[in-house]
mmCIF file of C-alpha atoms in Angstrom:
data_model
loop_
_atom_site.group_PDB
_atom_site.id
_atom_site.type_symbol
_atom_site.label_atom_id
_atom_site.label_comp_id
_atom_site.label_asym_id
_atom_site.label_seq_id
_atom_site.Cartn_x
_atom_site.Cartn_y
_atom_site.Cartn_z
ATOM 1 C CA UNK A 1 3.227 5.577 92.193
ATOM 2 C CA UNK A 2 1.353 4.162 89.262
ATOM 3 C CA UNK A 3 -2.542 3.383 88.960
ATOM 4 C CA UNK A 4 -2.958 -0.229 89.160
ATOM 5 C CA UNK A 5 -5.633 -1.865 86.899
ATOM 6 C CA UNK A 6 -6.640 -5.401 85.781
ATOM 7 C CA UNK A 7 -4.572 -4.946 82.742
ATOM 8 C CA UNK A 8 -1.409 -4.861 84.813
ATOM 9 C CA UNK A 9 -2.161 -8.302 86.759
ATOM 10 C CA UNK A 10 -1.183 -6.955 90.020
ATOM 11 C CA UNK A 11 -1.826 -9.517 92.627
ATOM 12 C CA UNK A 12 -0.598 -7.262 95.484
ATOM 13 C CA UNK A 13 2.653 -8.992 96.365
ATOM 14 C CA UNK A 14 4.899 -6.219 94.920
ATOM 15 C CA UNK A 15 4.876 -2.829 94.557
ATOM 16 C CA UNK A 16 5.602 -1.865 90.978
ATOM 17 C CA UNK A 17 7.375 1.399 89.883
ATOM 18 C CA UNK A 18 7.290 3.304 86.262
ATOM 19 C CA UNK A 19 10.044 3.955 83.552
ATOM 20 C CA UNK A 20 10.478 7.442 82.507
ATOM 21 C CA UNK A 21 8.062 7.091 79.385
ATOM 22 C CA UNK A 22 5.325 6.141 82.357
ATOM 23 C CA UNK A 23 5.031 2.277 81.223
ATOM 24 C CA UNK A 24 4.896 -0.050 84.530
ATOM 25 C CA UNK A 25 7.773 -2.346 84.501
ATOM 26 C CA UNK A 26 7.735 -5.654 86.459
ATOM 27 C CA UNK A 27 10.684 -7.316 85.068
ATOM 28 C CA UNK A 28 13.771 -5.304 84.883
ATOM 29 C CA UNK A 29 12.261 -2.653 86.448
ATOM 30 C CA UNK A 30 13.458 1.005 86.434
ATOM 31 C CA UNK A 31 12.805 3.790 88.758
ATOM 32 C CA UNK A 32 10.895 7.204 88.233
ATOM 33 C CA UNK A 33 14.324 8.931 87.530
ATOM 34 C CA UNK A 34 14.845 6.312 84.742
ATOM 35 C CA UNK A 35 17.807 4.940 87.027
ATOM 36 C CA UNK A 36 17.947 1.140 86.965
ATOM 37 C CA UNK A 37 16.706 -0.028 90.342
ATOM 38 C CA UNK A 38 16.234 -3.593 90.834
ATOM 39 C CA UNK A 39 13.070 -4.743 93.449
ATOM 40 C CA UNK A 40 14.041 -6.779 96.379
ATOM 41 C CA UNK A 41 11.862 -9.764 95.514
ATOM 42 C CA UNK A 42 10.119 -10.348 92.257
ATOM 43 C CA UNK A 43 6.319 -10.784 91.935
ATOM 44 C CA UNK A 44 5.721 -14.446 93.490
ATOM 45 C CA UNK A 45 1.976 -14.724 94.342
ATOM 46 C CA UNK A 46 1.269 -16.206 96.349
ATOM 47 C CA UNK A 47 3.959 -14.891 99.133
ATOM 48 C CA UNK A 48 4.643 -11.673 101.077
ATOM 49 C CA UNK A 49 2.387 -8.901 99.924
ATOM 50 C CA UNK A 50 1.745 -5.163 99.947
ATOM 51 C CA UNK A 51 -1.446 -3.213 100.031
ATOM 52 C CA UNK A 52 -2.889 0.170 99.823
ATOM 53 C CA UNK A 53 -0.079 2.155 99.048
ATOM 54 C CA UNK A 54 0.040 5.930 99.794
ATOM 55 C CA UNK A 55 2.823 8.121 98.183
ATOM 56 C CA UNK A 56 4.730 10.739 100.458
ATOM 57 C CA UNK A 57 7.327 11.839 97.925
ATOM 58 C CA UNK A 58 9.068 10.129 94.650
ATOM 59 C CA UNK A 59 11.067 8.016 97.188
ATOM 60 C CA UNK A 60 9.192 7.171 100.366
ATOM 61 C CA UNK A 61 5.420 5.818 100.843
ATOM 62 C CA UNK A 62 3.087 4.674 103.512
ATOM 63 C CA UNK A 63 1.994 1.291 102.768
ATOM 64 C CA UNK A 64 0.105 -1.826 104.282
ATOM 65 C CA UNK A 65 2.694 -4.968 104.402
ATOM 66 C CA UNK A 66 2.413 -8.595 105.604
ATOM 67 C CA UNK A 67 5.087 -11.053 105.822
ATOM 68 C CA UNK A 68 2.198 -13.965 105.632
ATOM 69 C CA UNK A 69 1.840 -15.794 102.129
ATOM 70 C CA UNK A 70 -1.315 -14.329 100.542
ATOM 71 C CA UNK A 71 -3.913 -17.383 100.365
ATOM 72 C CA UNK A 72 -6.158 -17.399 97.275
ATOM 73 C CA UNK A 73 -9.905 -18.147 97.648
ATOM 74 C CA UNK A 74 -11.868 -19.803 99.154
ATOM 75 C CA UNK A 75 -9.316 -20.176 101.953
ATOM 76 C CA UNK A 76 -9.338 -17.090 104.308
ATOM 77 C CA UNK A 77 -6.365 -15.168 104.975
ATOM 78 C CA UNK A 78 -5.261 -14.323 108.690
ATOM 79 C CA UNK A 79 -7.360 -11.462 110.084
ATOM 80 C CA UNK A 80 -4.207 -9.496 111.625
ATOM 81 C CA UNK A 81 -1.705 -10.124 108.684
ATOM 82 C CA UNK A 82 -1.231 -6.288 107.701
ATOM 83 C CA UNK A 83 0.730 -3.932 109.463
ATOM 84 C CA UNK A 84 1.511 -0.304 108.385
ATOM 85 C CA UNK A 85 4.937 0.425 106.968
ATOM 86 C CA UNK A 86 7.067 3.621 105.849
ATOM 87 C CA UNK A 87 8.901 2.405 102.528
ATOM 88 C CA UNK A 88 11.057 3.747 99.830
ATOM 89 C CA UNK A 89 11.256 2.770 96.210
ATOM 90 C CA UNK A 90 14.602 0.828 97.011
ATOM 91 C CA UNK A 91 12.921 -1.756 99.032
ATOM 92 C CA UNK A 92 13.554 -0.724 102.628
ATOM 93 C CA UNK A 93 10.687 -0.738 105.457
ATOM 94 C CA UNK A 94 10.193 0.691 108.703
ATOM 95 C CA UNK A 95 7.278 -0.718 110.603
ATOM 96 C CA UNK A 96 5.084 2.015 112.161
ATOM 97 C CA UNK A 97 2.140 0.279 113.496
ATOM 98 C CA UNK A 98 0.909 -3.536 113.927
ATOM 99 C CA UNK A 99 -2.144 -4.342 115.928
ATOM 100 C CA UNK A 100 -1.872 -8.287 117.126
ATOM 101 C CA UNK A 101 -5.432 -8.932 116.751
ATOM 102 C CA UNK A 102 -6.718 -7.184 113.252
ATOM 103 C CA UNK A 103 -5.180 -6.039 110.064
ATOM 104 C CA UNK A 104 -4.416 -2.253 109.467
ATOM 105 C CA UNK A 105 -4.858 -0.819 106.002
ATOM 106 C CA UNK A 106 -5.163 2.242 103.759
ATOM 107 C CA UNK A 107 -2.652 4.316 105.831
ATOM 108 C CA UNK A 108 -3.241 8.281 105.075
ATOM 109 C CA UNK A 109 -1.383 11.110 106.814
ATOM 110 C CA UNK A 110 -3.376 13.235 108.887
ATOM 111 C CA UNK A 111 -2.512 16.886 107.778
ATOM 112 C CA UNK A 112 -4.967 20.125 107.468
ATOM 113 C CA UNK A 113 -5.800 20.444 103.710
ATOM 114 C CA UNK A 114 -7.891 22.768 102.133
ATOM 115 C CA UNK A 115 -11.525 21.617 101.504
ATOM 116 C CA UNK A 116 -12.357 20.208 98.018
ATOM 117 C CA UNK A 117 -14.327 22.002 95.773
ATOM 118 C CA UNK A 118 -18.049 20.831 95.236
ATOM 119 C CA UNK A 119 -18.251 20.095 91.218
ATOM 120 C CA UNK A 120 -21.680 19.989 89.697
ATOM 121 C CA UNK A 121 -22.577 16.601 88.578
ATOM 122 C CA UNK A 122 -21.328 15.984 84.768
ATOM 123 C CA UNK A 123 -23.503 13.187 84.136
ATOM 124 C CA UNK A 124 -26.934 13.859 82.272
ATOM 125 C CA UNK A 125 -29.951 12.937 84.272
ATOM 126 C CA UNK A 126 -32.371 12.943 81.345
ATOM 127 C CA UNK A 127 -32.040 11.715 77.927
ATOM 128 C CA UNK A 128 -30.870 8.352 76.542
ATOM 129 C CA UNK A 129 -28.483 6.368 78.698
ATOM 130 C CA UNK A 130 -25.461 6.775 76.398
ATOM 131 C CA UNK A 131 -22.391 8.777 75.841
ATOM 132 C CA UNK A 132 -19.696 9.138 73.103
ATOM 133 C CA UNK A 133 -15.905 7.779 72.968
ATOM 134 C CA UNK A 134 -13.383 9.843 70.601
ATOM 135 C CA UNK A 135 -10.215 7.916 69.775
ATOM 136 C CA UNK A 136 -7.660 10.275 67.946
ATOM 137 C CA UNK A 137 -5.209 7.980 66.534
ATOM 138 C CA UNK A 138 -5.561 4.192 66.947
ATOM 139 C CA UNK A 139 -1.941 4.235 65.308
ATOM 140 C CA UNK A 140 -0.600 5.884 68.342
ATOM 141 C CA UNK A 141 0.020 2.510 70.155
ATOM 142 C CA UNK A 142 2.210 0.212 72.101
ATOM 143 C CA UNK A 143 3.329 -2.292 70.531
ATOM 144 C CA UNK A 144 3.379 -0.378 67.152
ATOM 145 C CA UNK A 145 0.329 -0.983 64.505
ATOM 146 C CA UNK A 146 1.221 -0.379 61.092
ATOM 147 C CA UNK A 147 -0.492 2.450 59.873
ATOM 148 C CA UNK A 148 -3.519 1.616 57.226
ATOM 149 C CA UNK A 149 -3.853 -1.553 59.177
ATOM 150 C CA UNK A 150 -7.060 -0.851 61.161
ATOM 151 C CA UNK A 151 -10.581 -0.268 59.862
ATOM 152 C CA UNK A 152 -12.935 -0.655 62.434
ATOM 153 C CA UNK A 153 -13.280 -1.016 66.304
ATOM 154 C CA UNK A 154 -14.805 -3.766 67.961
ATOM 155 C CA UNK A 155 -16.894 -2.902 71.075
ATOM 156 C CA UNK A 156 -16.972 -5.627 73.870
ATOM 157 C CA UNK A 157 -18.858 -5.622 76.996
ATOM 158 C CA UNK A 158 -17.077 -7.263 79.859
ATOM 159 C CA UNK A 159 -19.598 -8.866 82.523
ATOM 160 C CA UNK A 160 -19.288 -8.682 86.090
ATOM 161 C CA UNK A 161 -19.346 -12.169 87.839
ATOM 162 C CA UNK A 162 -22.446 -13.079 89.507
ATOM 163 C CA UNK A 163 -21.112 -16.006 91.606
ATOM 164 C CA UNK A 164 -19.018 -15.755 93.909
ATOM 165 C CA UNK A 165 -16.078 -18.406 93.509
ATOM 166 C CA UNK A 166 -13.411 -18.493 90.463
ATOM 167 C CA UNK A 167 -14.452 -21.101 87.830
ATOM 168 C CA UNK A 168 -17.860 -21.704 89.381
ATOM 169 C CA UNK A 169 -19.337 -22.159 86.735
ATOM 170 C CA UNK A 170 -16.910 -21.602 84.081
ATOM 171 C CA UNK A 171 -18.125 -19.770 80.670
ATOM 172 C CA UNK A 172 -15.464 -21.512 78.451
ATOM 173 C CA UNK A 173 -12.542 -23.213 78.307
ATOM 174 C CA UNK A 174 -9.963 -20.299 79.505
ATOM 175 C CA UNK A 175 -9.113 -20.660 83.072
ATOM 176 C CA UNK A 176 -10.803 -18.033 85.404
ATOM 177 C CA UNK A 177 -12.217 -15.730 82.031
ATOM 178 C CA UNK A 178 -14.391 -13.013 82.588
ATOM 179 C CA UNK A 179 -17.514 -13.156 80.762
ATOM 180 C CA UNK A 180 -18.113 -11.277 77.828
ATOM 181 C CA UNK A 181 -20.851 -10.014 75.057
ATOM 182 C CA UNK A 182 -20.362 -8.123 71.796
ATOM 183 C CA UNK A 183 -22.105 -4.959 71.113
ATOM 184 C CA UNK A 184 -20.582 -4.629 67.553
ATOM 185 C CA UNK A 185 -18.144 -2.621 65.504
ATOM 186 C CA UNK A 186 -17.712 1.079 64.330
ATOM 187 C CA UNK A 187 -15.362 2.744 61.822
ATOM 188 C CA UNK A 188 -11.962 4.052 62.061
ATOM 189 C CA UNK A 189 -11.070 6.657 59.474
ATOM 190 C CA UNK A 190 -8.185 6.554 57.505
ATOM 191 C CA UNK A 191 -6.446 8.530 60.072
ATOM 192 C CA UNK A 192 -6.906 6.526 62.833
ATOM 193 C CA UNK A 193 -9.642 8.061 64.410
ATOM 194 C CA UNK A 194 -13.008 7.074 65.707
ATOM 195 C CA UNK A 195 -16.040 8.585 67.008
ATOM 196 C CA UNK A 196 -19.066 6.747 67.985
ATOM 197 C CA UNK A 197 -21.707 6.515 70.822
ATOM 198 C CA UNK A 198 -21.728 3.787 73.298
ATOM 199 C CA UNK A 199 -24.222 2.714 76.171
ATOM 200 C CA UNK A 200 -23.522 4.263 79.420
ATOM 201 C CA UNK A 201 -23.095 2.352 82.929
ATOM 202 C CA UNK A 202 -21.519 -0.952 81.546
ATOM 203 C CA UNK A 203 -17.978 -1.981 81.515
ATOM 204 C CA UNK A 204 -16.560 -1.864 78.035
ATOM 205 C CA UNK A 205 -13.275 -2.880 76.068
ATOM 206 C CA UNK A 206 -12.198 -2.244 72.287
ATOM 207 C CA UNK A 207 -10.497 -4.291 69.917
ATOM 208 C CA UNK A 208 -8.829 -3.025 66.947
ATOM 209 C CA UNK A 209 -9.791 -4.993 63.802
ATOM 210 C CA UNK A 210 -8.094 -5.581 60.344
ATOM 211 C CA UNK A 211 -9.722 -5.394 57.002
ATOM 212 C CA UNK A 212 -10.649 -9.117 57.395
ATOM 213 C CA UNK A 213 -12.352 -8.202 60.968
ATOM 214 C CA UNK A 214 -9.782 -9.897 63.089
ATOM 215 C CA UNK A 215 -8.271 -8.556 66.372
ATOM 216 C CA UNK A 216 -4.757 -6.515 65.723
ATOM 217 C CA UNK A 217 -4.909 -5.329 69.331
ATOM 218 C CA UNK A 218 -7.091 -6.059 72.347
ATOM 219 C CA UNK A 219 -7.452 -3.490 75.174
ATOM 220 C CA UNK A 220 -6.934 -5.530 78.343
ATOM 221 C CA UNK A 221 -8.479 -2.828 80.828
ATOM 222 C CA UNK A 222 -11.897 -1.583 80.874
ATOM 223 C CA UNK A 223 -13.621 2.053 80.643
ATOM 224 C CA UNK A 224 -17.266 3.340 80.997
ATOM 225 C CA UNK A 225 -19.475 6.111 80.234
ATOM 226 C CA UNK A 226 -21.519 8.298 82.334
ATOM 227 C CA UNK A 227 -25.074 9.292 80.685
ATOM 228 C CA UNK A 228 -24.382 12.327 78.491
ATOM 229 C CA UNK A 229 -20.365 11.792 78.794
ATOM 230 C CA UNK A 230 -17.811 12.519 76.117
ATOM 231 C CA UNK A 231 -14.900 10.350 76.859
ATOM 232 C CA UNK A 232 -11.478 10.745 74.597
ATOM 233 C CA UNK A 233 -8.020 8.794 74.457
ATOM 234 C CA UNK A 234 -5.161 9.415 72.441
ATOM 235 C CA UNK A 235 -4.421 6.234 71.053
ATOM 236 C CA UNK A 236 -4.448 2.442 72.347
ATOM 237 C CA UNK A 237 -1.418 1.734 74.887
ATOM 238 C CA UNK A 238 -0.006 5.416 74.005
ATOM 239 C CA UNK A 239 2.675 6.678 76.133
ATOM 240 C CA UNK A 240 0.974 7.855 79.539
ATOM 241 C CA UNK A 241 2.818 10.711 80.132
ATOM 242 C CA UNK A 242 2.826 12.030 76.380
ATOM 243 C CA UNK A 243 0.718 14.966 75.506
ATOM 244 C CA UNK A 244 -1.459 14.595 72.273
ATOM 245 C CA UNK A 245 0.530 15.239 69.208
ATOM 246 C CA UNK A 246 -0.385 18.198 67.061
ATOM 247 C CA UNK A 247 -2.644 17.453 64.082
ATOM 248 C CA UNK A 248 -5.353 18.869 61.845
ATOM 249 C CA UNK A 249 -8.901 18.331 62.946
ATOM 250 C CA UNK A 250 -9.520 14.413 62.853
ATOM 251 C CA UNK A 251 -11.580 13.230 60.202
ATOM 252 C CA UNK A 252 -13.958 11.354 62.576
ATOM 253 C CA UNK A 253 -14.957 14.633 64.588
ATOM 254 C CA UNK A 254 -16.055 16.141 60.843
ATOM 255 C CA UNK A 255 -18.984 13.827 61.382
ATOM 256 C CA UNK A 256 -21.933 12.829 63.883
ATOM 257 C CA UNK A 257 -20.552 9.914 66.045
ATOM 258 C CA UNK A 258 -20.874 6.355 64.621
ATOM 259 C CA UNK A 259 -23.778 4.047 65.927
ATOM 260 C CA UNK A 260 -22.455 0.670 66.557
ATOM 261 C CA UNK A 261 -23.252 -1.777 63.940
ATOM 262 C CA UNK A 262 -24.619 -4.890 65.881
ATOM 263 C CA UNK A 263 -22.718 -8.016 65.673
ATOM 264 C CA UNK A 264 -24.252 -11.393 64.309
ATOM 265 C CA UNK A 265 -26.892 -13.316 66.199
ATOM 266 C CA UNK A 266 -25.381 -14.873 69.305
ATOM 267 C CA UNK A 267 -22.984 -12.170 70.237
ATOM 268 C CA UNK A 268 -25.370 -10.521 72.679
ATOM 269 C CA UNK A 269 -25.995 -12.545 74.958
ATOM 270 C CA UNK A 270 -22.898 -14.510 73.975
ATOM 271 C CA UNK A 271 -23.808 -17.973 73.008
ATOM 272 C CA UNK A 272 -21.521 -20.375 71.119
ATOM 273 C CA UNK A 273 -24.580 -22.514 69.960
ATOM 274 C CA UNK A 274 -26.401 -19.476 68.318
ATOM 275 C CA UNK A 275 -22.977 -17.905 67.171
ATOM 276 C CA UNK A 276 -20.571 -20.696 65.846
ATOM 277 C CA UNK A 277 -22.588 -23.733 65.641
ATOM 278 C CA UNK A 278 -24.978 -22.575 62.579
ATOM 279 C CA UNK A 279 -21.356 -22.148 60.726
ATOM 280 C CA UNK A 280 -20.554 -25.605 61.328
ATOM 281 C CA UNK A 281 -24.008 -26.832 60.372
ATOM 282 C CA UNK A 282 -23.670 -25.229 57.337
ATOM 283 C CA UNK A 283 -20.366 -25.975 56.291
ATOM 284 C CA UNK A 284 -18.837 -28.616 58.274
ATOM 285 C CA UNK A 285 -20.746 -31.517 59.960
ATOM 286 C CA UNK A 286 -21.548 -32.924 56.506
ATOM 287 C CA UNK A 287 -17.909 -34.295 56.746
ATOM 288 C CA UNK A 288 -17.455 -34.169 60.353
ATOM 289 C CA UNK A 289 -20.371 -36.227 62.004
ATOM 290 C CA UNK A 290 -20.369 -39.368 64.283
ATOM 291 C CA UNK A 291 -21.050 -41.230 60.950
ATOM 292 C CA UNK A 292 -18.250 -39.743 59.061
ATOM 293 C CA UNK A 293 -15.556 -38.308 61.506
ATOM 294 C CA UNK A 294 -12.884 -36.597 58.672
ATOM 295 C CA UNK A 295 -9.738 -36.136 60.478
ATOM 296 C CA UNK A 296 -11.210 -37.917 63.706
ATOM 297 C CA UNK A 297 -13.060 -34.481 64.026
ATOM 298 C CA UNK A 298 -16.629 -34.381 65.078
ATOM 299 C CA UNK A 299 -18.344 -30.885 64.914
ATOM 300 C CA UNK A 300 -21.921 -31.250 65.903
ATOM 301 C CA UNK A 301 -23.871 -29.357 68.299
ATOM 302 C CA UNK A 302 -24.765 -32.129 70.938
ATOM 303 C CA UNK A 303 -24.032 -31.488 74.951
ATOM 304 C CA UNK A 304 -20.814 -32.972 75.738
ATOM 305 C CA UNK A 305 -19.860 -32.497 79.296
ATOM 306 C CA UNK A 306 -19.858 -28.535 80.122
ATOM 307 C CA UNK A 307 -19.907 -27.699 76.698
ATOM 308 C CA UNK A 308 -21.014 -29.176 73.320
ATOM 309 C CA UNK A 309 -19.091 -31.641 70.855
ATOM 310 C CA UNK A 310 -18.123 -29.238 68.402
ATOM 311 C CA UNK A 311 -16.746 -26.625 71.008
ATOM 312 C CA UNK A 312 -14.542 -29.396 72.893
ATOM 313 C CA UNK A 313 -12.943 -30.248 69.532
ATOM 314 C CA UNK A 314 -12.349 -26.646 68.239
ATOM 315 C CA UNK A 315 -11.783 -24.736 71.198
ATOM 316 C CA UNK A 316 -8.314 -26.343 72.413
ATOM 317 C CA UNK A 317 -6.990 -25.369 68.788
ATOM 318 C CA UNK A 318 -7.854 -21.536 69.279
ATOM 319 C CA UNK A 319 -5.060 -19.329 71.105
ATOM 320 C CA UNK A 320 -6.958 -18.094 73.959
ATOM 321 C CA UNK A 321 -5.801 -15.991 76.736
ATOM 322 C CA UNK A 322 -6.177 -17.570 80.511
ATOM 323 C CA UNK A 323 -4.508 -17.252 84.132
ATOM 324 C CA UNK A 324 -1.771 -19.404 85.207
ATOM 325 C CA UNK A 325 -0.504 -21.047 81.814
ATOM 326 C CA UNK A 326 2.463 -23.618 82.260
ATOM 327 C CA UNK A 327 5.887 -22.952 81.115
ATOM 328 C CA UNK A 328 6.004 -23.934 77.540
ATOM 329 C CA UNK A 329 2.449 -23.268 77.170
ATOM 330 C CA UNK A 330 1.499 -20.096 74.815
ATOM 331 C CA UNK A 331 -0.976 -19.171 78.027
ATOM 332 C CA UNK A 332 1.940 -18.408 79.864
ATOM 333 C CA UNK A 333 2.401 -15.254 78.028
ATOM 334 C CA UNK A 334 -0.701 -13.776 79.989
ATOM 335 C CA UNK A 335 1.036 -13.290 83.082
ATOM 336 C CA UNK A 336 2.787 -10.189 81.332
ATOM 337 C CA UNK A 337 1.301 -6.925 81.003
ATOM 338 C CA UNK A 338 1.301 -6.721 77.248
ATOM 339 C CA UNK A 339 1.593 -9.497 74.459
ATOM 340 C CA UNK A 340 2.235 -8.861 71.032
ATOM 341 C CA UNK A 341 -0.284 -8.152 68.258
ATOM 342 C CA UNK A 342 -1.513 -11.573 66.603
ATOM 343 C CA UNK A 343 -0.809 -13.934 69.332
ATOM 344 C CA UNK A 344 -4.323 -14.817 70.158
ATOM 345 C CA UNK A 345 -7.531 -15.176 68.651
ATOM 346 C CA UNK A 346 -8.198 -15.444 64.687
ATOM 347 C CA UNK A 347 -5.019 -14.044 63.432
ATOM 348 C CA UNK A 348 -2.990 -16.773 65.234
ATOM 349 C CA UNK A 349 -5.940 -19.664 64.906
ATOM 350 C CA UNK A 350 -4.879 -22.733 62.947
ATOM 351 C CA UNK A 351 -8.587 -22.910 61.805
ATOM 352 C CA UNK A 352 -8.391 -19.343 60.015
ATOM 353 C CA UNK A 353 -5.012 -20.243 58.639
ATOM 354 C CA UNK A 354 -6.697 -23.421 57.184
ATOM 355 C CA UNK A 355 -9.866 -21.805 55.913
ATOM 356 C CA UNK A 356 -7.672 -18.921 54.162
ATOM 357 C CA UNK A 357 -5.549 -21.687 52.392
ATOM 358 C CA UNK A 358 -8.562 -23.436 51.100
ATOM 359 C CA UNK A 359 -10.374 -26.428 52.600
ATOM 360 C CA UNK A 360 -12.070 -28.615 49.926
ATOM 361 C CA UNK A 361 -15.086 -26.572 48.705
ATOM 362 C CA UNK A 362 -15.615 -24.911 51.899
ATOM 363 C CA UNK A 363 -16.286 -21.056 51.089
ATOM 364 C CA UNK A 364 -17.400 -18.643 54.109
ATOM 365 C CA UNK A 365 -19.676 -16.130 53.215
ATOM 366 C CA UNK A 366 -18.778 -12.648 55.168
ATOM 367 C CA UNK A 367 -21.246 -13.580 57.997
ATOM 368 C CA UNK A 368 -20.061 -16.977 58.545
ATOM 369 C CA UNK A 369 -16.562 -15.663 58.521
ATOM 370 C CA UNK A 370 -17.235 -12.841 61.082
ATOM 371 C CA UNK A 371 -18.942 -15.376 63.417
ATOM 372 C CA UNK A 372 -15.886 -17.395 63.621
ATOM 373 C CA UNK A 373 -13.886 -14.591 64.082
ATOM 374 C CA UNK A 374 -15.742 -13.214 66.687
ATOM 375 C CA UNK A 375 -15.879 -16.137 68.700
ATOM 376 C CA UNK A 376 -11.802 -16.810 68.705
ATOM 377 C CA UNK A 377 -11.201 -12.790 68.958
ATOM 378 C CA UNK A 378 -13.134 -12.651 72.346
ATOM 379 C CA UNK A 379 -11.266 -15.702 74.027
ATOM 380 C CA UNK A 380 -13.185 -18.580 72.633
ATOM 381 C CA UNK A 381 -16.072 -18.555 75.238
ATOM 382 C CA UNK A 382 -18.878 -20.915 75.159
ATOM 383 C CA UNK A 383 -21.411 -19.054 77.315
ATOM 384 C CA UNK A 384 -22.718 -15.389 77.799
ATOM 385 C CA UNK A 385 -23.833 -15.787 81.455
ATOM 386 C CA UNK A 386 -22.568 -16.972 84.658
ATOM 387 C CA UNK A 387 -26.257 -18.181 85.857
ATOM 388 C CA UNK A 388 -26.168 -21.875 86.002
ATOM 389 C CA UNK A 389 -29.467 -22.617 84.878
ATOM 390 C CA UNK A 390 -29.066 -20.059 81.991
ATOM 391 C CA UNK A 391 -25.759 -21.908 81.109
ATOM 392 C CA UNK A 392 -28.044 -24.991 80.926
ATOM 393 C CA UNK A 393 -30.373 -23.411 78.502
ATOM 394 C CA UNK A 394 -27.465 -22.068 76.451
ATOM 395 C CA UNK A 395 -25.998 -25.503 76.001
ATOM 396 C CA UNK A 396 -29.004 -26.612 74.753
ATOM 397 C CA UNK A 397 -29.103 -23.895 72.212
ATOM 398 C CA UNK A 398 -31.675 -22.172 73.550
ATOM 399 C CA UNK A 399 -31.844 -18.275 73.840
ATOM 400 C CA UNK A 400 -31.770 -16.330 77.376
ATOM 401 C CA UNK A 401 -33.134 -12.926 78.285
ATOM 402 C CA UNK A 402 -29.117 -11.776 79.274
ATOM 403 C CA UNK A 403 -26.636 -11.930 82.003
ATOM 404 C CA UNK A 404 -27.899 -11.569 85.476
ATOM 405 C CA UNK A 405 -25.736 -8.409 86.168
ATOM 406 C CA UNK A 406 -24.389 -6.033 83.657
#
């Protein structure tokens, strides 16, 4: 059994298995003893579905199972769809219990167990609401990142949704995208290590940045700190069953933890009109305006539909990640547990490629470039809140206090 998190994109339709190196496999799966073991049906949401597995051994587990198709929100699922089964890693199932009126979930075997110890709280009650993260080696990664290519980490806060229905309201063109805001960046040492302070109690994700500040690799799950907690990781998507490699004292631990360098204005709370539009007004609008729409592209900041004129023109040109891409569309790769570095964001953007080659007399200073790259690398969103009233303010270029939930 493996831990299932948002980065695995598990819609509770199949029980995955793991390879011998600990990585979850959905296509061409292999069993926990590395022997090839095809699943009876591949992941096919909405379809028959499993929920709440409880392992009994390396072969058997208890699980809730339904023959009914899993109905997506907002339509309800049948109240009695799940029954309890004994299942094995080969796809066999034996019904143990099913109630015709209500679903049966979360099977746990009844057995005498020793009373668990009561541990003292690890959270720091007094003092600042922050902790520290330590990354041993960013180059211990999957897929492999070339040594020496990562210079900084971008710290991104993933926002909880404060409205109940998917895409009501949207925060940008990417379908079903979570909200984000950028706290800033921290340095990565020459040996790949990083050590930094971060706020506690909020969901955080990290991006490994190259010398141009562009994301080489993006974390597709989240982590968090309790006040006073110290959290460490071996690498970025390192093999989960591998021990940390022996090495000299990491360079980042020979100093005090870094303080996050703030991102440009408009990154927190996230706001396309405050982050990106000033760059366009400074460098682009003189040639891309309604009176002079060079290349049939207008980059002004007037509201247009849900967003603005410039956002509607630029966002489709940024390779962003969203849910349920169509065959032949780059977004379909989002259905896989991992994507190749450089597939999304600024490194793959035609806009950045155009600016690198040179676009007439446009010369971006470092902050202007950071603004564009930050926007593209954080999935080309427009809003930094799910609150409709605050979204209306942001569309008009006004500032808001921050998202309703953090």
